[in-house]
Coordinates of C-alpha atoms in Angstrom, one line a residue:
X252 CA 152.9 65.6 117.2
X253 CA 150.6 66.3 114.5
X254 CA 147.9 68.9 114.5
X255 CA 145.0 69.7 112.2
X256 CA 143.5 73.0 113.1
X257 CA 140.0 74.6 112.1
X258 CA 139.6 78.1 113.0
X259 CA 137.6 81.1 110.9
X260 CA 139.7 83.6 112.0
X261 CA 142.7 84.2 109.7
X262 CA 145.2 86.0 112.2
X263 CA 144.4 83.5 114.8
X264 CA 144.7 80.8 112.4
X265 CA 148.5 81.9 111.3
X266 CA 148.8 82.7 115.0
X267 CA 148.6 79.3 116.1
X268 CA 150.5 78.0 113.2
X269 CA 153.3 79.9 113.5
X270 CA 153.2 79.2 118.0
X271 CA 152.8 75.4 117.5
X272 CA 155.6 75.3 114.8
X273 CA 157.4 77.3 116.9
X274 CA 157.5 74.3 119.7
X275 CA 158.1 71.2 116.9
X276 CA 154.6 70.1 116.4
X277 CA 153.9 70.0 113.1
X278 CA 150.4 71.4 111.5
X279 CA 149.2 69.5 109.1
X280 CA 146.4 71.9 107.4
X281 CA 144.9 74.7 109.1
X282 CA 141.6 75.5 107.7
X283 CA 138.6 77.7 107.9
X284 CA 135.8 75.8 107.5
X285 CA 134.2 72.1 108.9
X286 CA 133.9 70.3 105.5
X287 CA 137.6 70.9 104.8
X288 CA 138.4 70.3 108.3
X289 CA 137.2 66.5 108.0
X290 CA 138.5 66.5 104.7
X291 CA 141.6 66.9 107.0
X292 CA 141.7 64.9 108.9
X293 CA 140.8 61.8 106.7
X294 CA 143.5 62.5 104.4
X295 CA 146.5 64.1 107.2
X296 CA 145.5 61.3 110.0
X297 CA 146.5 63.8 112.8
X298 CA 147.6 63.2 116.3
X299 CA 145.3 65.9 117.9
X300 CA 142.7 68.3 116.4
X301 CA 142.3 72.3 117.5
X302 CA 138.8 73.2 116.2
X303 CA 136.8 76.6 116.7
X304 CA 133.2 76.1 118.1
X305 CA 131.7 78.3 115.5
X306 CA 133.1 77.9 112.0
X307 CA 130.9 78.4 108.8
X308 CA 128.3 78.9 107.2
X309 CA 126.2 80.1 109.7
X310 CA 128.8 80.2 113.1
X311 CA 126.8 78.2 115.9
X312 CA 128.1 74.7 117.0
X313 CA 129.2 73.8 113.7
X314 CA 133.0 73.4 115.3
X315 CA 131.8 71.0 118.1
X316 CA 129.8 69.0 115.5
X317 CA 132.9 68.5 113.1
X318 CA 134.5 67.6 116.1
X319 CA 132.3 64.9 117.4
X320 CA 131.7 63.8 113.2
X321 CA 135.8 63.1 113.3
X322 CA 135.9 61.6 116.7
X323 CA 133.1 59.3 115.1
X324 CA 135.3 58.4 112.0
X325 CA 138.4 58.2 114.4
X326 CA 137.3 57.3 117.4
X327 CA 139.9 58.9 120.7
X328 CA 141.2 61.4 118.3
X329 CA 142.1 64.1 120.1
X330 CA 140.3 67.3 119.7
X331 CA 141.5 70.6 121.7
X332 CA 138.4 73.0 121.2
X333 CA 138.5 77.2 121.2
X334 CA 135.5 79.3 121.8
X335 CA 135.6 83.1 122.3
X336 CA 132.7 83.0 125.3
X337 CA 132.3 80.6 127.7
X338 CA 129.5 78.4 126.7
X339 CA 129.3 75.5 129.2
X340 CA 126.6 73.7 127.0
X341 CA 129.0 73.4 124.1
X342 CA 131.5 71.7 127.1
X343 CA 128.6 69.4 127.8
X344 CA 128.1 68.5 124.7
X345 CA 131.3 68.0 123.9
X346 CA 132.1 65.7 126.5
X347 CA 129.0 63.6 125.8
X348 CA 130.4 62.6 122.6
X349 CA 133.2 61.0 124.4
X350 CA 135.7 61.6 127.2
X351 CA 138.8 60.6 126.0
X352 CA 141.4 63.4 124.8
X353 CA 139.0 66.2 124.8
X354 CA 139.5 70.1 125.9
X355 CA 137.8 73.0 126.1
X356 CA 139.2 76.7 126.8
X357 CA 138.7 79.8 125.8
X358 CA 140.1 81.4 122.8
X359 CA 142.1 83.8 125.3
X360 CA 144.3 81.2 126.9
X361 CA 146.1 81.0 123.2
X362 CA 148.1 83.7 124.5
X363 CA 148.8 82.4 127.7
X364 CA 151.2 80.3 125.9
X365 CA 152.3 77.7 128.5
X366 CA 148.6 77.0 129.5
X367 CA 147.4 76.2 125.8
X368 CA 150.3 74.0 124.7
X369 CA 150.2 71.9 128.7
X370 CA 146.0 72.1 127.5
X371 CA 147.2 70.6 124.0
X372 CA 149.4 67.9 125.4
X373 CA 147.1 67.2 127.8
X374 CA 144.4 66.3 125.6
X375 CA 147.1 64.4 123.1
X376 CA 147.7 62.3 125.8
X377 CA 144.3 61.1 126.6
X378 CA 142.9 63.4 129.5
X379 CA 140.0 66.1 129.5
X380 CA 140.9 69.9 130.3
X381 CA 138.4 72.7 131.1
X382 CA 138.6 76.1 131.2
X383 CA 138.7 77.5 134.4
X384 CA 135.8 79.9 133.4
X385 CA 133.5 76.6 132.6
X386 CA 134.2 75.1 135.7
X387 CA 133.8 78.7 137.4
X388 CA 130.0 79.0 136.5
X389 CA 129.4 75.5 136.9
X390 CA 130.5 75.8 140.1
X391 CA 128.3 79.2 141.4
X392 CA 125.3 77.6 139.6
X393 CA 123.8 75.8 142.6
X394 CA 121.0 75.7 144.9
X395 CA 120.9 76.8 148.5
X396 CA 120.8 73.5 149.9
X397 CA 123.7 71.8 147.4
X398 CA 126.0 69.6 148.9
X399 CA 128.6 71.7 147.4
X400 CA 128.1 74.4 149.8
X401 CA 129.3 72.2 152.9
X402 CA 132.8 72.2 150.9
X403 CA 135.5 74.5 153.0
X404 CA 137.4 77.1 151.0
X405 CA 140.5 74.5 150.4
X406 CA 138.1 72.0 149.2
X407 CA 136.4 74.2 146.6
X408 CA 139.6 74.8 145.3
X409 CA 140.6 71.4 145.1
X410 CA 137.5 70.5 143.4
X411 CA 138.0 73.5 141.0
X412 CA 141.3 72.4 140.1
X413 CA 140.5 68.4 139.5
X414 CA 137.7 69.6 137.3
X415 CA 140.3 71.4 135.1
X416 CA 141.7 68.2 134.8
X417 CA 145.1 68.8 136.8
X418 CA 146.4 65.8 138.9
X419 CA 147.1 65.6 142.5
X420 CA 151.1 66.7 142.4
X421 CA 149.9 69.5 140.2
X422 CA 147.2 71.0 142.5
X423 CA 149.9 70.3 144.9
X424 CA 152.1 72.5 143.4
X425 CA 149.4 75.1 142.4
X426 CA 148.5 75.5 145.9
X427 CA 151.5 75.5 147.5
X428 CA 150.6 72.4 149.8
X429 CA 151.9 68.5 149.9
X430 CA 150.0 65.8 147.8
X431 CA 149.2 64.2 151.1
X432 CA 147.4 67.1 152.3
X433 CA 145.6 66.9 148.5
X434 CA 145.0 63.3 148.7
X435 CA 142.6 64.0 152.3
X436 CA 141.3 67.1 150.9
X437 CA 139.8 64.9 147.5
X438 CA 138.5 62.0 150.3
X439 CA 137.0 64.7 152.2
X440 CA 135.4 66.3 148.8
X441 CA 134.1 62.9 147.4
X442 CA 132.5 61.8 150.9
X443 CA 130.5 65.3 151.2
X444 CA 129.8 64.8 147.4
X445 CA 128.9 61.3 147.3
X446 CA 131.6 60.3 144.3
X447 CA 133.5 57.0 143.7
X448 CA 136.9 58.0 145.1
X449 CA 138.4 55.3 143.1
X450 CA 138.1 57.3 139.8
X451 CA 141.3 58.9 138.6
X452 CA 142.6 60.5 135.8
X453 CA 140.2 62.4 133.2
X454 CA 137.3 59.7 134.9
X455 CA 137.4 61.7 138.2
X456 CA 137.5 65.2 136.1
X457 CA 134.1 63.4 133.8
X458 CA 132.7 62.3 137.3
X459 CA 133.2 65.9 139.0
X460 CA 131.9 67.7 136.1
X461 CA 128.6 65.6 135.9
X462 CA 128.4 66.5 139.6
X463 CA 128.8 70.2 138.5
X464 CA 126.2 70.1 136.3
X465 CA 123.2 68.5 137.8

């Protein structure tokens, strides 16, 4: 794999050069601002993208807009995006500019150096990943008479768990229970919710996030 990454910060920058060389994926230019970043990207023709939400000149959403700008120019490029604060807006907006081989986590999961690289090949393959911090809020934001709230414990987690994007033998395997008893507990959660059952993959995690967030 191939990786251009765009991120301001200099030690984090050589930090995930050094971890991503480190497992055989090879970083084609790591950079510190969006302008080079596309610059990148037109002239490396990566297989995935890690880009900082703020970059420069003036550290807002300039990161998800260079993003979306190279997923415009190379549409399903993959794009694994870092931000320091959990900012479910920049997640939304994210994912409306396309569903395919996205990601969002926070910058801390870097060190959690299993989760970022599965998050990485995740995305490289095609599927959408949120943080678990995202999906957390999203999930507590709801009114008093939400659907949601006739969810039992399990189910909660289950629907926490597809929203980061993990499949059924994963949540299996997170909680400790067999994918048949996963399988009824996603019926039961897509019946109380009103959700196609029939989505799968990073579909289902795009159709329970738009749940999340109405």
């Amino acid at each position: 794999m191939r990786v251009v990454i765009a991120e301001d910060d200099t030690l984090l920058r050589e930090g995930l050069v050094l971890l991503l060389a480190g497992e055989g994926i090879e970083v084609a230019a790591a950079v510190d601002n969006p302008v080079d970043f596309l610059a990148a990207v037109r002239a490396e023709r990566p297989d995935a993208a890690v880009v900082d939400v703020r970059l420069p000149p003036d550290f807002k959403a300039e990161g998800i807009e260079a993003a979306a700008a190279a997923r415009r120019e190379r549409p399903g490029l993959p794009v694994l995006v870092l931000s320091a604060y959990v900012e479910d807006s920049y997640a939304t907006e994210l994912l409306a500019n396309g569903a395919d081989g996205v990601g969002y986590l926070l910058k801390e999961r870097v060190g959690k150096v299993e989760q970022f690289l599965d998050a990485l090949h995740r995305v490289a393959r095609g599927g959408t990943v949120m943080d678990p911090e995202v999906v957390s809020q999203l999930m507590v934001r709801r009114r008093a008479d939400d659907p949601i709230r006739s969810l039992t414990p399990r189910e909660r987690e289950v629907l926490a768990l597809m929203a980061e994007g993990l499949a059924n033998p994963d949540i299996a395997a997170r909680l400790v229970v067999t994918e048949t008893a996963v399988s009824k507990h996603i019926r039961n959660i897509f019946a109380k919710l009103g959700l196609a059952h029939g989505d799968t993959g990073h579909r289902r995690v795009l159709a329970v996030l738009a749940y999340l967030k109405s």
